[in-house]
Every structure is written in C-alpha cells, then in structure tokens.
C-alpha cells in the first residue's frame, strides 16, 4: 500500500477575504502534498462586499452575499478555525486567537479586511453601526426593514461607498412604503475620488433619491437620535451608519511587522519586506511598490499571484510580481437596478450598467457556489477484485458514523470475553462496567472517534464529550481519563504541536467537568483518531438500560442530526452555519443535565452511533417495555431535516434502520431517528412529574406497557 504523504509544513491563512477565498479554490484543485492548510476566520462565511448595496436595496437576499467558508475549506482540504486573530508573533511564528488558542505556522498570509468602526468618535460604539464588517450591519438592517413608520438615516462618509449605501437605503425604504430622510455627512466634499463625469451622475442619483448632503462639517458625537456637529447642529438619525474610509485591524501594527498607517506593508511579491514567511493581500495591506486605493478588484486580481507565490515558497521555486492595473471598470449602484460605469474618465449610467454589474458579481460568486467536482481516487494498479468498487462508493463518515452497527455487534455484546470476576459487573447493552472495591464503586468506559473534521482540537473536544457520555448516563461523577491518540503521519517537529492541540482542547472539557487527565498512549497512523478511557465514581446504584416503567416520560437533552450534517459536510452539501451548530452541539458537555437526571432517572443512555431509535430500542428491550415517540417534539439541529429530505445519509444509517424494528412513517424527520449521533445527548426514562426539573431536556415521548417502538 502507498503510505500517506507526511505533513511537513504549516500554511495559515488569516481571514476569508476575496483573495484568500480564491486561493483556497485554487489550492483545492491543485494542493501541495505535505502541507496542512489552515484558514482562520471569525465566522463560517465571508461576505462579498460588491453585492452589499444590492442587498441593502432589496435586490439580493442576505445569504446571496456569503461565500461559504466551511464548504470551501472542505473542498481545499483545509482545517477551518472559526476564531479571530488578535496577535502575531513573527519571531515564534505563532498566531494568537481571540479564544486564547495559539496556531503555529511556517508560512502566514493576511487577508483580514478592514473596518468602518469609529472608535474615537464619541457615541458611535453605542449608537452607530459600521458598514464593514458586514455581520452586525446586516443584522441591524434586517431589523430596520422589519419595522414600520418614518425613519431618519445618517451615513458618515461621502465617498463612493457611503453614497452607494445612502442611495440603496433610500430605495429600500421607498419600496417598503416608508418615509425616509437620508443624509450623507462628510468633512469635505462628497465623491471627490471619482472623475467629474461619474461624479455628476452620482450626484444626480443622490438628488433623485432625495438624499441630503452635509458637506464641510465636523462631527462631535453620535446620539441615539441624532448626529451632533461641532457647531451644535443636530442631524436627525434613527440609524447612523459609518462608511468613512478604511480602518485597519489594530493588532496588525502591534505585531512589529512593517506597516503604513496600520496596513501591513508588502512588496511586489505580496511578501513582507521584513519576514519572508509572511504574505498579504486585499484591503489590509499596503502595496509598497505601487500603492493602490482600497478596492475589491485588486484583491481579486492579486489572488492568482498570491496562490502562485505561496506555492513557490513551499516548493522552493521562483515567485511572481503583482502588477496592479492603473485603471479598471468601476460600477457603482444607484439604489434601484441602475448603475454608473466609469473607465478612463468616461461615464455612462442606466439599467444596462446594473445588469453588467450584476453579471460580474454573480460570475464571481458562482466560482464558490459551483466548485469543481474532484474525481475520487482510483484503485492502485494490480489491486484485488472489489477494491475499485469499494473506493467508488461514498467516503466513510467520521465520528460515530464510522462505527459498526448494532447488528454487527450483537453476538459480541452477548458473549463478553475475558475472565469472570465478582467485582466487575458488565451490564449487557451498556458501554461501561461497574468495578466494585469494597464499599466503593467505580464506572469505567472507553470510546474513540475517527476524525470527522480536519481540526484535531475540534475532534478532541467532541471525543472528550463523547467518552464522558457513558459515565454521565450511568449516574456517575466523572473522575479520571486516559488518552489514546493516533496522529496522521507528520514531521517529527510537528508531532508535539499536534498532540498539544489535542490534549489542550480535551483538557478544557475534562477540567470543566472535574476530570483528571492522568496519561495515555499515542501512535502514528493513516488518519486522526482520538479516544479516551474514563472512570467515574458511583454514589448511588448505577443507572442502566433496565428500569424504564410504563408511564415514564422520555426526555432528550440534545437535538439530533450530527450524522447527516457531518455526512453532508464531507460531501460539501451542508451550509456553514448548520455545520457550526453541529460542532457546537458535539462539543457541549452534558454534565449539568446528567446531574439533574441522576436522582430521578429510571433508565438512561447516551445517544450515539445506534441513533435515537437504536438506543431507545435497547432501553425497551432491557426493561421489557415499549415506547411511543412524538416526532414533532424531537429537537433537531438546524438544517438536519432539510438535508435528510435531500436523501443524504450517514454511512451507518442503513444498518441502523435495518437493525431496529420500529413503526415509523416514511418521512425525513422519522429517518433522523436512525441517524448516528456523535457526542449526542442523554435519553432518559423519568417520572412524568420530573420533566420540568431537568435543564435543557425535551420530552419526546412516553414509555408504554406494550412492547414495540412507535414513532408518530
């Protein structure tokens, strides 16, 4: 067999801006073997700023602006860290993130964008909103559009961006039937950066929308209902938008790297002149060889050069210079579906220009909506019969989707191996055992996960929660953990870093639950696998699958859907927000719910690989009862039902469905009852009167006297 290519270099991209998005796309089509690529971005998406005015005007839905970085990262085989960079230490080659995490690099590239925040303007932080970054602004705008009645809007900044926002806002309010007073405020004249022909048409557009211009004025402060000028004049404003200039991220200048007015200085090769390991592009950099204004077109044009030069640095090849064009076609929206086009001093406007702008914008976004389909790996030459067929199927799921189904385990579970000991109680169907030492009793269990994501820390957090599930389900207090970690093949100097990532992340989960990590074992292998053996102390009789009583309420402490979402993410079919919600659920401990359930639960288990139906069937079988579940009451993760409706399934789903005899309708929601869960919630049978005492628990059904499992 061909051994996996060892990882020998770490390439980190800070920010999911236009340049890095295109670099990721190129990398996915032609990666550099032996490099781990990491993308750090504050959210799962990156907005395309060129379509912002169209969104404000109501021409585009909010999601139409978003580049899905989760999907793009999977295409590029890059790990995505949803976090914010707050510091860089070039000497140590470390990036510090807002979460406190540190990320090491061999090569680092900046594309973190700019902000329109105005930290020195009194009152703006409390009463204003910056047009960039888009996240908070888009949420505020959606709220404003949902309201009714007259409104006053003030835009601080009379450049092209501010005037585009003003015209878009005026158009949207008019289309909603609302009276709006829109003002643009600038310390000088508005639109001084555009040629006279274009300026005249833009001024006419502002006039047509009734936008009031306040030029040559200084702002003293922003109040809740007005922008206050230094002469005491108050300009009415229910919504104050900051669009004045480009403000760099403050932490970049604090890195000690050469900066110009806070922007990272890069040379013709998009490289820091002070550090050959650091690159940058987009609005956050200053092109020392050919300074250019902040415009998205330069970020897009720089992408192929940055992609080439990063590859060249990794391969020891020659880099290329970036030569930004002196002039380019500028298209500025006029609020409605009209735009001004300007190039070489000439300007035209009208509906055709908006159609041209829309076509250019949609073509750019289509690069990320329609990612090239990459061929599956072929079977090695001379492989045994059946290898090609197996490799042609879907890639096996990670997490619990990679486990064996209950049917395959029945004979093993029924015949425990090893010696029989009176001080060890193995409960059939449970994944833990009770060890008795005199008057004391202890629970022991072990579990592991095949990597479902490319971030070892994320997998480790989920694996820690997952391993603790059996301890919580038996009503024990988690006590100690031993780690079992298999790392993919990496260079010796990187092994310690990767293992540190795993243990630090898992350690956060265990420390919060009072668990001591007392050691473990590590080895190398073909892929990442993280597991833990855990123990827990029993202060009451162990809660097992036996004991459910007719009339008991069935409660579930986490929503279902991790299996289908992880499967969809591997196929690049899940939305980034849904994937993040899934990751959040898997890394959320169940300790608080377990402590509330332990005194009242008659039977309890954690919902993992067998799915809700499989684990509930085990409770019913062990307790000699049946169960009825109301499908509408079962909580689901965002996006899970829609993905199931598309026919997406975890690779374990079919075996789970075949293993559990259950009366269930042929619906996507019912299908999710057989979805394998990774680090799922607790499922318990409790007295009906105790339901309201369990934090975060949802009643999903009732234990019945008649055997059988019914989903209604």
XYZ file of C-alpha atoms in Angstrom:
712
model
C 0.000 0.000 0.000
C 1.145 3.554 -0.721
C 1.929 5.354 2.544
C 0.215 8.676 3.239
C 2.239 11.790 2.425
C 3.693 13.140 5.684
C 2.789 16.675 6.725
C 5.967 18.773 6.866
C 4.733 22.383 6.537
C 2.003 24.540 8.078
C 0.395 27.226 5.882
C -2.027 29.531 7.716
C -4.419 31.953 6.002
C -5.740 34.696 8.278
C -9.129 35.880 7.047
C -11.553 34.627 4.427
C -11.455 37.714 2.204
C -11.799 37.690 -1.571
C -8.116 36.907 -2.181
C -7.931 34.008 0.254
C -11.245 32.599 -0.984
C -9.802 32.375 -4.481
C -6.522 30.978 -3.125
C -8.482 28.215 -1.368
C -10.320 27.402 -4.585
C -7.047 27.121 -6.499
C -5.497 25.042 -3.715
C -8.400 22.606 -3.797
C -7.809 21.985 -7.485
C -4.052 21.636 -7.059
C -2.843 21.213 -3.458
C 0.773 20.944 -2.377
C 1.251 17.483 -0.844
C 2.805 17.538 2.608
C 1.235 20.860 3.679
C -1.501 21.364 6.273
C -3.564 24.360 5.205
C -5.429 26.280 7.924
C -7.977 29.072 7.453
C -8.799 31.336 10.410
C -11.964 33.432 10.128
C -14.401 34.845 12.704
C -17.419 33.191 11.084
C -18.404 30.339 8.759
C -18.980 32.707 5.841
C -17.290 35.661 4.177
C -19.496 38.342 2.585
C -18.826 39.608 -0.920
C -18.845 43.375 -0.462
C -19.568 44.094 -4.129
C -23.173 42.968 -3.628
C -23.763 44.852 -0.355
C -25.554 47.842 -1.953
C -27.806 45.439 -3.850
C -28.666 43.655 -0.623
C -29.456 46.919 1.167
C -31.669 47.940 -1.744
C -33.535 44.633 -1.532
C -32.244 43.093 -4.768
C -30.374 40.231 -3.070
C -31.158 38.081 -0.050
C -28.593 38.190 2.741
C -27.326 34.672 2.039
C -26.653 35.576 -1.617
C -23.662 37.638 -0.453
C -21.977 34.861 1.505
C -19.049 32.709 0.465
C -19.485 29.516 2.497
C -16.056 29.006 4.020
C -16.945 25.665 5.611
C -17.737 24.243 2.191
C -14.759 25.949 0.581
C -12.398 24.704 3.296
C -13.604 21.126 2.805
C -13.008 21.486 -0.951
C -9.458 22.704 -0.265
C -8.918 20.044 2.442
C -8.149 22.903 4.839
C -8.986 22.994 8.513
C -11.251 25.915 9.385
C -10.831 27.615 12.754
C -13.829 29.824 13.448
C -11.954 32.355 15.521
C -10.431 35.820 15.272
C -6.721 36.583 15.065
C -5.683 39.119 17.706
C -1.869 38.981 17.597
C 1.034 37.623 15.584
C 4.477 36.796 16.947
C 6.781 36.586 13.891
C 9.757 35.518 15.987
C 7.932 32.494 17.406
C 5.881 32.009 14.204
C 2.684 31.906 16.206
C -0.758 33.467 15.704
C -2.793 34.143 18.833
C -6.566 33.887 18.524
C -9.368 35.556 20.428
C -10.248 32.251 22.114
C -6.760 32.105 23.619
C -5.651 29.382 21.231
C -2.245 29.612 19.533
C -1.632 28.471 15.965
C 1.874 27.811 14.646
C 2.866 28.436 11.051
C 5.691 28.046 8.573
C 4.036 30.435 6.107
C 1.409 33.017 7.017
C -0.847 35.137 4.811
C -3.029 38.103 5.804
C -6.409 38.916 4.219
C -8.390 40.138 7.236
C -10.050 43.127 5.573
C -10.814 46.486 7.126
C -13.466 48.034 9.322
C -15.588 51.177 9.247
C -15.743 51.301 13.031
C -15.034 54.734 14.536
C -13.626 54.044 17.990
C -12.573 57.667 18.587
C -15.951 59.207 17.709
C -17.933 59.654 20.954
C -21.184 57.714 20.964
C -20.593 55.768 17.753
C -19.910 52.460 19.506
C -23.208 52.773 21.421
C -25.455 54.288 18.763
C -23.826 53.687 15.372
C -23.118 50.706 13.158
C -20.208 50.279 10.749
C -20.893 49.241 7.168
C -17.868 46.924 7.470
C -17.597 44.219 8.612
C -20.969 43.175 7.282
C -22.230 40.809 10.014
C -23.572 43.249 12.594
C -24.630 45.757 9.942
C -26.710 43.166 8.058
C -28.491 42.160 11.251
C -29.252 45.774 12.127
C -30.508 46.467 8.598
C -32.822 43.428 8.694
C -34.322 44.715 11.942
C -34.793 48.202 10.491
C -36.506 46.806 7.402
C -38.913 44.798 9.555
C -40.096 47.936 11.344
C -42.645 50.472 10.115
C -43.116 54.227 10.164
C -40.862 57.120 9.166
C -37.125 56.873 9.706
C -34.082 59.135 9.592
C -30.806 57.574 8.375
C -27.405 59.271 8.512
C -24.343 57.968 6.690
C -20.965 59.212 7.908
C -18.608 59.352 4.916
C -19.250 60.847 1.499
C -17.058 58.568 -0.605
C -18.383 56.132 -3.175
C -19.215 53.514 -0.504
C -21.155 55.970 1.665
C -23.134 57.352 -1.268
C -23.935 53.849 -2.551
C -25.243 52.935 0.901
C -27.325 56.128 1.024
C -28.998 55.508 -2.333
C -29.608 51.834 -1.545
C -31.145 52.692 1.837
C -33.396 55.367 0.329
C -34.544 52.971 -2.405
C -35.329 50.183 0.074
C -37.315 52.409 2.397
C -39.335 53.730 -0.525
C -40.029 50.188 -1.756
C -41.304 49.351 1.742
C -43.609 52.351 1.658
C -41.768 54.160 4.428
C -40.940 57.822 4.614
C -37.176 58.198 4.968
C -34.857 61.155 5.463
C -31.388 60.073 4.365
C -28.331 62.260 4.969
C -24.693 61.903 3.936
C -22.227 63.714 6.206
C -18.636 64.499 5.205
C -15.938 66.829 6.487
C -15.147 67.801 2.890
C -16.936 67.455 -0.428
C -18.614 64.180 -1.332
C -17.400 61.924 -4.132
C -14.065 63.679 -4.647
C -12.335 60.407 -5.560
C -14.279 59.881 -8.812
C -13.832 61.592 -12.163
C -16.131 64.556 -12.970
C -18.300 62.635 -15.433
C -19.076 59.914 -12.908
C -19.436 62.380 -10.032
C -22.109 64.299 -11.912
C -24.176 61.166 -12.481
C -23.788 60.023 -8.879
C -24.799 63.425 -7.546
C -27.874 63.265 -9.767
C -28.649 59.815 -8.350
C -28.393 61.137 -4.781
C -30.704 64.010 -5.705
C -33.217 61.678 -7.344
C -33.407 59.686 -4.091
C -33.823 62.848 -2.005
C -30.553 62.296 -0.140
C -29.433 65.365 1.787
C -25.708 66.241 1.647
C -23.999 67.794 4.685
C -20.556 68.817 3.423
C -17.662 70.598 5.088
C -18.808 69.780 8.622
C -17.180 68.156 11.666
C -18.954 65.606 13.845
C -18.759 65.998 17.612
C -20.666 62.880 18.679
C -23.354 60.356 17.837
C -26.515 60.247 19.946
C -29.369 57.762 19.918
C -31.487 60.034 17.753
C -29.024 62.337 16.005
C -25.534 63.041 14.729
C -24.281 66.090 16.614
C -21.966 68.507 14.770
C -19.271 70.626 16.418
C -21.384 73.775 15.938
C -24.233 72.168 17.889
C -26.372 71.273 14.872
C -28.249 68.013 15.284
C -28.892 65.903 12.191
C -31.783 63.578 12.968
C -30.798 59.907 12.778
C -32.567 56.772 13.945
C -29.820 54.745 12.241
C -26.268 56.063 11.948
C -24.029 54.149 9.526
C -20.248 54.515 9.438
C -18.774 54.372 5.937
C -15.868 56.803 6.252
C -12.634 55.440 4.922
C -10.796 52.219 5.678
C -9.628 51.487 9.196
C -7.070 48.667 9.569
C -7.160 45.996 12.259
C -5.191 47.491 15.149
C -3.355 44.311 16.113
C -1.509 44.147 12.778
C 0.577 47.238 13.591
C 1.270 45.822 17.047
C 2.954 42.755 15.519
C 6.186 44.635 14.891
C 5.936 43.994 11.146
C 6.433 47.000 8.835
C 3.137 48.864 8.427
C 1.941 52.001 6.672
C -0.820 53.818 8.584
C -1.660 50.485 10.219
C -1.760 48.483 6.968
C 0.686 45.605 6.525
C 3.431 46.565 4.070
C 4.059 44.030 1.299
C 6.350 44.200 -1.712
C 5.760 43.371 -5.360
C 5.657 39.656 -4.460
C 2.968 40.292 -1.798
C 5.539 39.471 0.870
C 6.569 41.371 3.980
C 9.951 43.003 3.363
C 10.900 42.150 6.937
C 9.841 38.487 7.020
C 9.877 36.097 4.038
C 7.412 33.806 5.841
C 4.640 36.423 5.801
C 2.431 37.393 2.858
C -0.669 39.536 2.496
C -3.276 40.848 0.058
C -6.576 42.688 -0.019
C -7.639 45.811 1.834
C -5.489 45.071 4.892
C -2.186 45.567 3.061
C -0.214 48.484 1.635
C 1.428 47.756 -1.713
C 4.783 49.473 -1.199
C 5.833 49.096 -4.849
C 2.607 50.524 -6.290
C 0.156 51.975 -3.716
C -3.473 51.496 -4.729
C -6.811 52.600 -3.221
C -8.803 50.035 -1.261
C -10.914 48.246 -3.868
C -12.072 44.664 -4.188
C -10.819 44.436 -7.755
C -7.215 44.492 -6.548
C -7.920 41.700 -4.067
C -9.390 39.550 -6.844
C -6.540 40.310 -9.265
C -3.935 39.546 -6.582
C -5.319 36.057 -5.892
C -3.545 34.088 -8.645
C -0.248 35.811 -7.810
C -0.591 35.105 -4.089
C -1.567 31.481 -4.786
C 1.467 31.065 -7.038
C 3.866 32.702 -4.589
C 2.693 30.674 -1.604
C 3.147 27.529 -3.660
C 6.565 28.744 -4.829
C 7.675 29.384 -1.247
C 6.630 25.860 -0.259
C 8.310 24.253 -3.264
C 11.446 26.388 -3.384
C 10.511 27.946 -6.731
C 10.557 31.493 -8.096
C 7.755 33.885 -7.208
C 5.945 36.329 -9.475
C 5.413 40.085 -9.028
C 1.926 41.566 -8.686
C 1.375 44.436 -11.094
C -1.984 46.078 -10.273
C -3.710 47.704 -13.205
C -3.716 51.508 -13.297
C -7.358 51.740 -14.268
C -10.334 49.421 -14.231
C -14.053 49.435 -14.893
C -15.838 50.938 -11.889
C -19.506 50.113 -11.433
C -21.466 51.993 -8.773
C -25.070 51.150 -7.877
C -27.669 53.929 -7.938
C -30.075 52.277 -5.497
C -32.554 50.807 -7.961
C -31.487 48.467 -10.696
C -29.371 51.155 -12.297
C -25.655 51.823 -12.065
C -22.916 54.176 -13.179
C -19.994 52.712 -15.135
C -16.733 54.663 -15.365
C -13.387 53.969 -17.020
C -10.695 56.241 -18.423
C -12.649 59.303 -17.417
C -15.782 58.354 -19.334
C -19.044 57.510 -17.583
C -22.390 56.053 -18.592
C -25.371 55.058 -16.461
C -28.618 53.139 -16.677
C -30.221 49.729 -16.346
C -27.784 48.024 -18.701
C -24.907 49.045 -16.445
C -26.659 47.453 -13.451
C -27.171 44.269 -15.465
C -23.456 44.292 -16.294
C -22.554 44.765 -12.625
C -24.957 42.019 -11.593
C -23.494 39.621 -14.162
C -19.924 40.321 -12.994
C -20.913 39.873 -9.328
C -22.838 36.660 -9.970
C -19.990 35.250 -12.050
C -17.614 35.858 -9.161
C -19.944 34.210 -6.637
C -20.557 31.255 -8.958
C -16.893 30.361 -8.511
C -17.800 29.350 -4.938
C -21.363 28.165 -5.449
C -20.305 25.699 -8.142
C -16.990 24.286 -7.013
C -15.318 21.898 -9.460
C -16.154 18.263 -8.808
C -12.963 16.474 -7.888
C -12.588 12.854 -9.036
C -12.472 10.077 -6.470
C -9.069 8.379 -6.067
C -8.532 5.403 -8.306
C -7.685 1.917 -7.148
C -3.962 1.099 -7.190
C -2.726 -0.832 -10.170
C -2.931 -4.545 -9.513
C -5.448 -4.189 -6.644
C -7.625 -7.146 -5.659
C -11.081 -7.608 -7.138
C -13.569 -5.461 -5.280
C -11.158 -2.659 -4.323
C -12.294 -0.399 -7.178
C -15.964 -0.908 -6.267
C -15.308 -0.115 -2.606
C -13.344 3.036 -3.470
C -16.073 4.198 -5.865
C -18.602 4.463 -3.056
C -19.097 7.435 -0.742
C -16.247 8.313 1.598
C -16.897 6.697 5.011
C -18.215 9.101 7.616
C -16.202 10.263 10.585
C -17.369 10.423 14.195
C -19.937 7.805 15.177
C -20.916 7.393 11.540
C -17.715 5.345 11.196
C -18.711 2.816 13.840
C -20.164 -0.656 13.449
C -23.929 -1.045 13.526
C -25.712 -2.770 16.397
C -26.489 -5.799 14.259
C -22.808 -6.493 13.709
C -22.140 -6.237 17.428
C -24.975 -8.362 18.798
C -23.075 -11.624 19.054
C -20.031 -9.899 20.573
C -22.116 -7.988 23.121
C -23.931 -11.158 24.141
C -20.700 -13.013 24.943
C -18.269 -10.837 26.937
C -14.678 -12.022 26.593
C -12.169 -12.487 29.376
C -12.401 -13.853 32.891
C -15.462 -13.680 35.099
C -14.914 -11.601 38.257
C -17.352 -10.912 41.080
C -16.059 -7.354 41.464
C -16.686 -6.452 37.792
C -20.270 -6.034 36.623
C -20.625 -5.830 32.856
C -24.161 -4.739 32.052
C -25.307 -6.150 28.680
C -26.105 -3.309 26.277
C -24.265 -0.649 28.259
C -20.862 0.594 27.115
C -19.492 0.817 30.633
C -18.800 -1.560 33.505
C -19.089 -1.192 37.267
C -15.971 -2.010 39.295
C -16.533 -2.746 42.986
C -13.776 -2.192 45.556
C -15.209 -2.944 48.974
C -17.879 -0.337 49.662
C -16.765 1.861 46.754
C -17.971 1.503 43.178
C -16.486 2.926 40.025
C -17.631 3.065 36.399
C -15.142 2.574 33.579
C -15.685 3.095 29.852
C -13.702 3.787 26.703
C -14.563 5.341 23.372
C -12.868 6.953 20.418
C -13.723 8.887 17.254
C -12.361 8.746 13.747
C -11.601 12.320 12.738
C -14.760 13.935 11.335
C -13.009 17.279 10.743
C -9.524 18.458 9.859
C -9.027 20.301 13.152
C -7.556 17.926 15.773
C -8.672 20.226 18.597
C -12.302 20.115 17.469
C -12.202 16.325 17.182
C -10.594 16.110 20.630
C -13.273 18.233 22.289
C -16.024 16.131 20.745
C -14.202 12.900 21.653
C -13.912 14.012 25.281
C -17.630 14.803 25.497
C -18.420 11.569 23.689
C -16.329 9.410 26.046
C -17.901 11.010 29.108
C -21.373 10.143 27.832
C -21.356 6.619 29.268
C -20.211 7.897 32.670
C -22.962 10.521 32.783
C -25.552 8.022 31.534
C -24.859 5.667 34.458
C -25.272 8.458 37.002
C -21.584 8.516 37.957
C -19.351 11.503 38.687
C -16.544 11.698 36.099
C -13.183 11.108 37.732
C -10.143 10.366 35.500
C -9.239 9.987 31.844
C -6.524 8.287 29.802
C -5.970 9.395 26.203
C -5.475 7.255 23.108
C -4.371 9.376 20.159
C -3.428 8.269 16.653
C -1.893 11.084 14.625
C -1.610 11.021 10.853
C 1.924 10.934 9.523
C 3.595 14.273 10.315
C 7.174 15.501 10.525
C 8.783 14.905 13.928
C 8.917 18.627 14.794
C 5.135 18.894 14.225
C 4.119 15.848 16.279
C 4.381 17.686 19.582
C 2.361 20.645 18.249
C -0.454 18.426 17.005
C -0.531 16.391 20.215
C -0.575 19.623 22.228
C -3.606 20.770 20.220
C -5.430 17.544 21.015
C -4.626 17.418 24.712
C -5.165 21.126 25.376
C -8.605 21.029 23.742
C -9.682 17.842 25.507
C -8.193 19.147 28.745
C -10.565 22.130 28.658
C -13.566 19.789 28.545
C -12.237 17.477 31.235
C -11.146 20.306 33.562
C -14.607 21.883 33.414
C -16.093 18.538 34.494
C -13.553 17.957 37.276
C -11.769 15.119 35.465
C -8.048 14.486 35.921
C -6.181 13.537 32.735
C -3.639 11.034 34.013
C -1.794 9.993 30.854
C -2.412 7.893 27.797
C -0.869 6.496 24.672
C -0.091 7.959 21.257
C 0.988 6.493 17.946
C 1.136 7.301 14.265
C -1.301 6.011 11.690
C -3.030 6.793 8.432
C -5.568 9.258 9.894
C -6.510 11.107 13.049
C -8.272 9.100 15.760
C -8.875 10.417 19.280
C -10.255 8.415 22.182
C -10.353 8.317 25.974
C -10.772 5.741 28.681
C -12.686 7.388 31.508
C -13.708 6.473 35.016
C -16.453 7.762 37.269
C -17.412 7.374 40.914
C -20.805 5.953 41.840
C -22.539 7.400 44.862
C -25.819 5.587 44.118
C -26.764 2.425 42.211
C -25.747 2.623 38.586
C -28.426 3.759 36.150
C -28.628 1.221 33.329
C -30.880 0.401 30.395
C -33.108 -1.593 32.755
C -35.701 0.117 34.881
C -37.923 2.083 32.491
C -41.551 1.900 33.649
C -44.813 2.272 31.744
C -45.958 5.865 32.035
C -42.437 7.259 32.318
C -41.665 10.310 30.242
C -38.884 10.019 27.685
C -36.615 13.055 27.628
C -33.726 14.007 25.328
C -31.082 16.593 26.221
C -29.584 17.429 22.796
C -31.021 17.829 19.299
C -30.462 15.117 16.689
C -28.767 15.420 13.327
C -24.992 15.240 13.753
C -24.697 12.200 11.478
C -26.489 13.678 8.488
C -24.785 17.073 8.892
C -21.297 15.562 9.126
C -22.037 13.383 6.092
C -23.316 16.409 4.168
C -20.282 18.474 5.173
C -17.961 15.792 3.806
C -19.936 15.956 0.546
C -19.836 19.804 0.605
C -23.653 19.947 0.758
C -24.184 21.426 4.235
C -24.444 25.149 4.943
C -21.641 26.528 7.084
C -23.986 27.793 9.797
C -25.532 24.331 10.164
C -22.095 22.728 10.439
C -21.067 25.204 13.139
C -24.242 24.468 15.110
C -23.456 20.761 14.803
C -19.884 21.256 16.032
C -21.163 23.350 18.923
C -23.623 20.641 19.954
C -20.977 17.910 19.834
C -18.556 19.894 21.991
C -21.118 20.896 24.623
C -20.831 18.695 27.759
C -23.911 17.022 29.248
C -22.702 17.213 32.843
C -25.374 19.624 34.109
C -28.197 17.589 32.566
C -26.686 14.354 33.890
C -26.512 15.700 37.436
C -30.163 16.704 37.268
C -31.243 13.382 35.752
C -29.288 11.038 38.031
C -31.606 11.305 41.073
C -34.796 10.689 39.055
C -33.904 8.555 36.019
C -35.246 5.001 35.967
C -33.193 4.169 32.849
C -30.731 6.240 30.862
C -28.273 6.069 27.973
C -26.360 8.453 25.761
C -27.496 8.674 22.148
C -24.560 7.840 19.892
C -23.857 5.515 16.977
C -27.080 3.486 17.014
C -29.196 6.621 16.728
C -32.153 7.553 18.913
C -34.187 4.590 17.684
C -31.433 2.075 18.367
C -30.657 3.323 21.846
C -34.343 3.628 22.762
C -34.911 0.082 21.482
C -32.129 -1.083 23.816
C -33.869 0.547 26.798
C -37.185 -1.024 25.839
C -35.658 -4.471 25.366
C -33.747 -4.387 28.629
C -36.733 -3.027 30.572
C -39.405 -5.206 28.952
C -41.459 -2.201 27.823
C -42.332 -0.290 24.666
C -42.241 3.380 23.727
C -44.167 5.933 21.710
C -42.318 8.983 20.391
C -43.950 12.117 19.009
C -41.762 13.056 16.052
C -42.789 16.702 16.107
C -41.430 17.001 19.661
C -37.963 15.609 18.900
C -35.459 18.510 18.721
C -33.330 18.653 15.580
C -30.192 20.570 14.686
C -30.659 23.409 12.169
C -30.539 22.092 8.619
C -30.716 18.398 9.563
C -34.252 17.745 8.330
C -33.661 19.559 5.037
C -30.516 17.512 4.403
C -32.346 14.281 5.228
C -35.074 15.319 2.778
C -32.375 15.520 0.082
C -31.596 11.866 0.685
C -28.284 12.491 2.458
C -27.444 9.756 4.933
C -24.564 8.843 7.189
C -22.780 5.697 6.045
C -24.138 3.921 9.170
C -27.789 4.934 8.645
C -28.913 1.957 6.554
C -27.566 -0.558 9.055
C -29.187 1.326 11.938
C -32.543 1.311 10.135
C -32.318 -2.404 9.350
C -31.308 -3.280 12.930
C -34.259 -1.654 14.685
C -37.809 -2.930 14.192
C -39.847 0.243 14.566
C -43.157 1.581 13.343
C -42.159 4.864 11.701
C -43.563 6.894 8.799
C -41.526 7.343 5.618
C -40.535 10.958 6.322
C -37.231 12.770 6.577
C -37.905 13.579 10.248
C -38.524 9.906 11.003
C -35.346 8.994 9.134
C -33.376 11.118 11.586
C -34.398 8.796 14.427
C -31.869 6.328 12.949
C -29.156 8.943 12.370
C -25.932 8.055 14.246
C -25.037 10.763 16.740
C -21.562 11.874 17.746
C -21.333 13.147 21.341
C -25.123 13.096 21.435
C -27.384 13.927 24.333
C -28.791 11.796 27.119
C -32.000 9.799 26.658
C -33.782 9.003 29.910
C -36.985 7.490 31.216
C -38.131 9.587 34.191
C -41.329 10.167 36.163
C -43.607 12.498 34.221
C -43.733 14.971 37.115
C -39.945 15.401 36.996
C -39.794 16.646 33.373
C -39.770 20.342 34.276
C -36.814 19.925 36.638
C -34.257 18.912 34.007
C -32.461 21.885 32.388
C -32.356 21.718 28.610
C -34.318 18.461 28.392
C -37.189 17.990 25.941
C -39.978 15.480 26.427
C -40.234 13.433 23.235
C -42.487 10.523 24.212
C -43.768 8.020 26.740
C -42.813 4.531 27.916
C -45.633 2.062 27.220
C -46.525 -1.320 28.664
C -46.903 -2.920 25.243
C -43.521 -3.841 23.726
C -42.591 -2.170 20.491
C -41.245 1.147 19.254
C -43.658 3.565 17.605
C -42.838 6.951 16.063
C -45.907 9.069 15.356
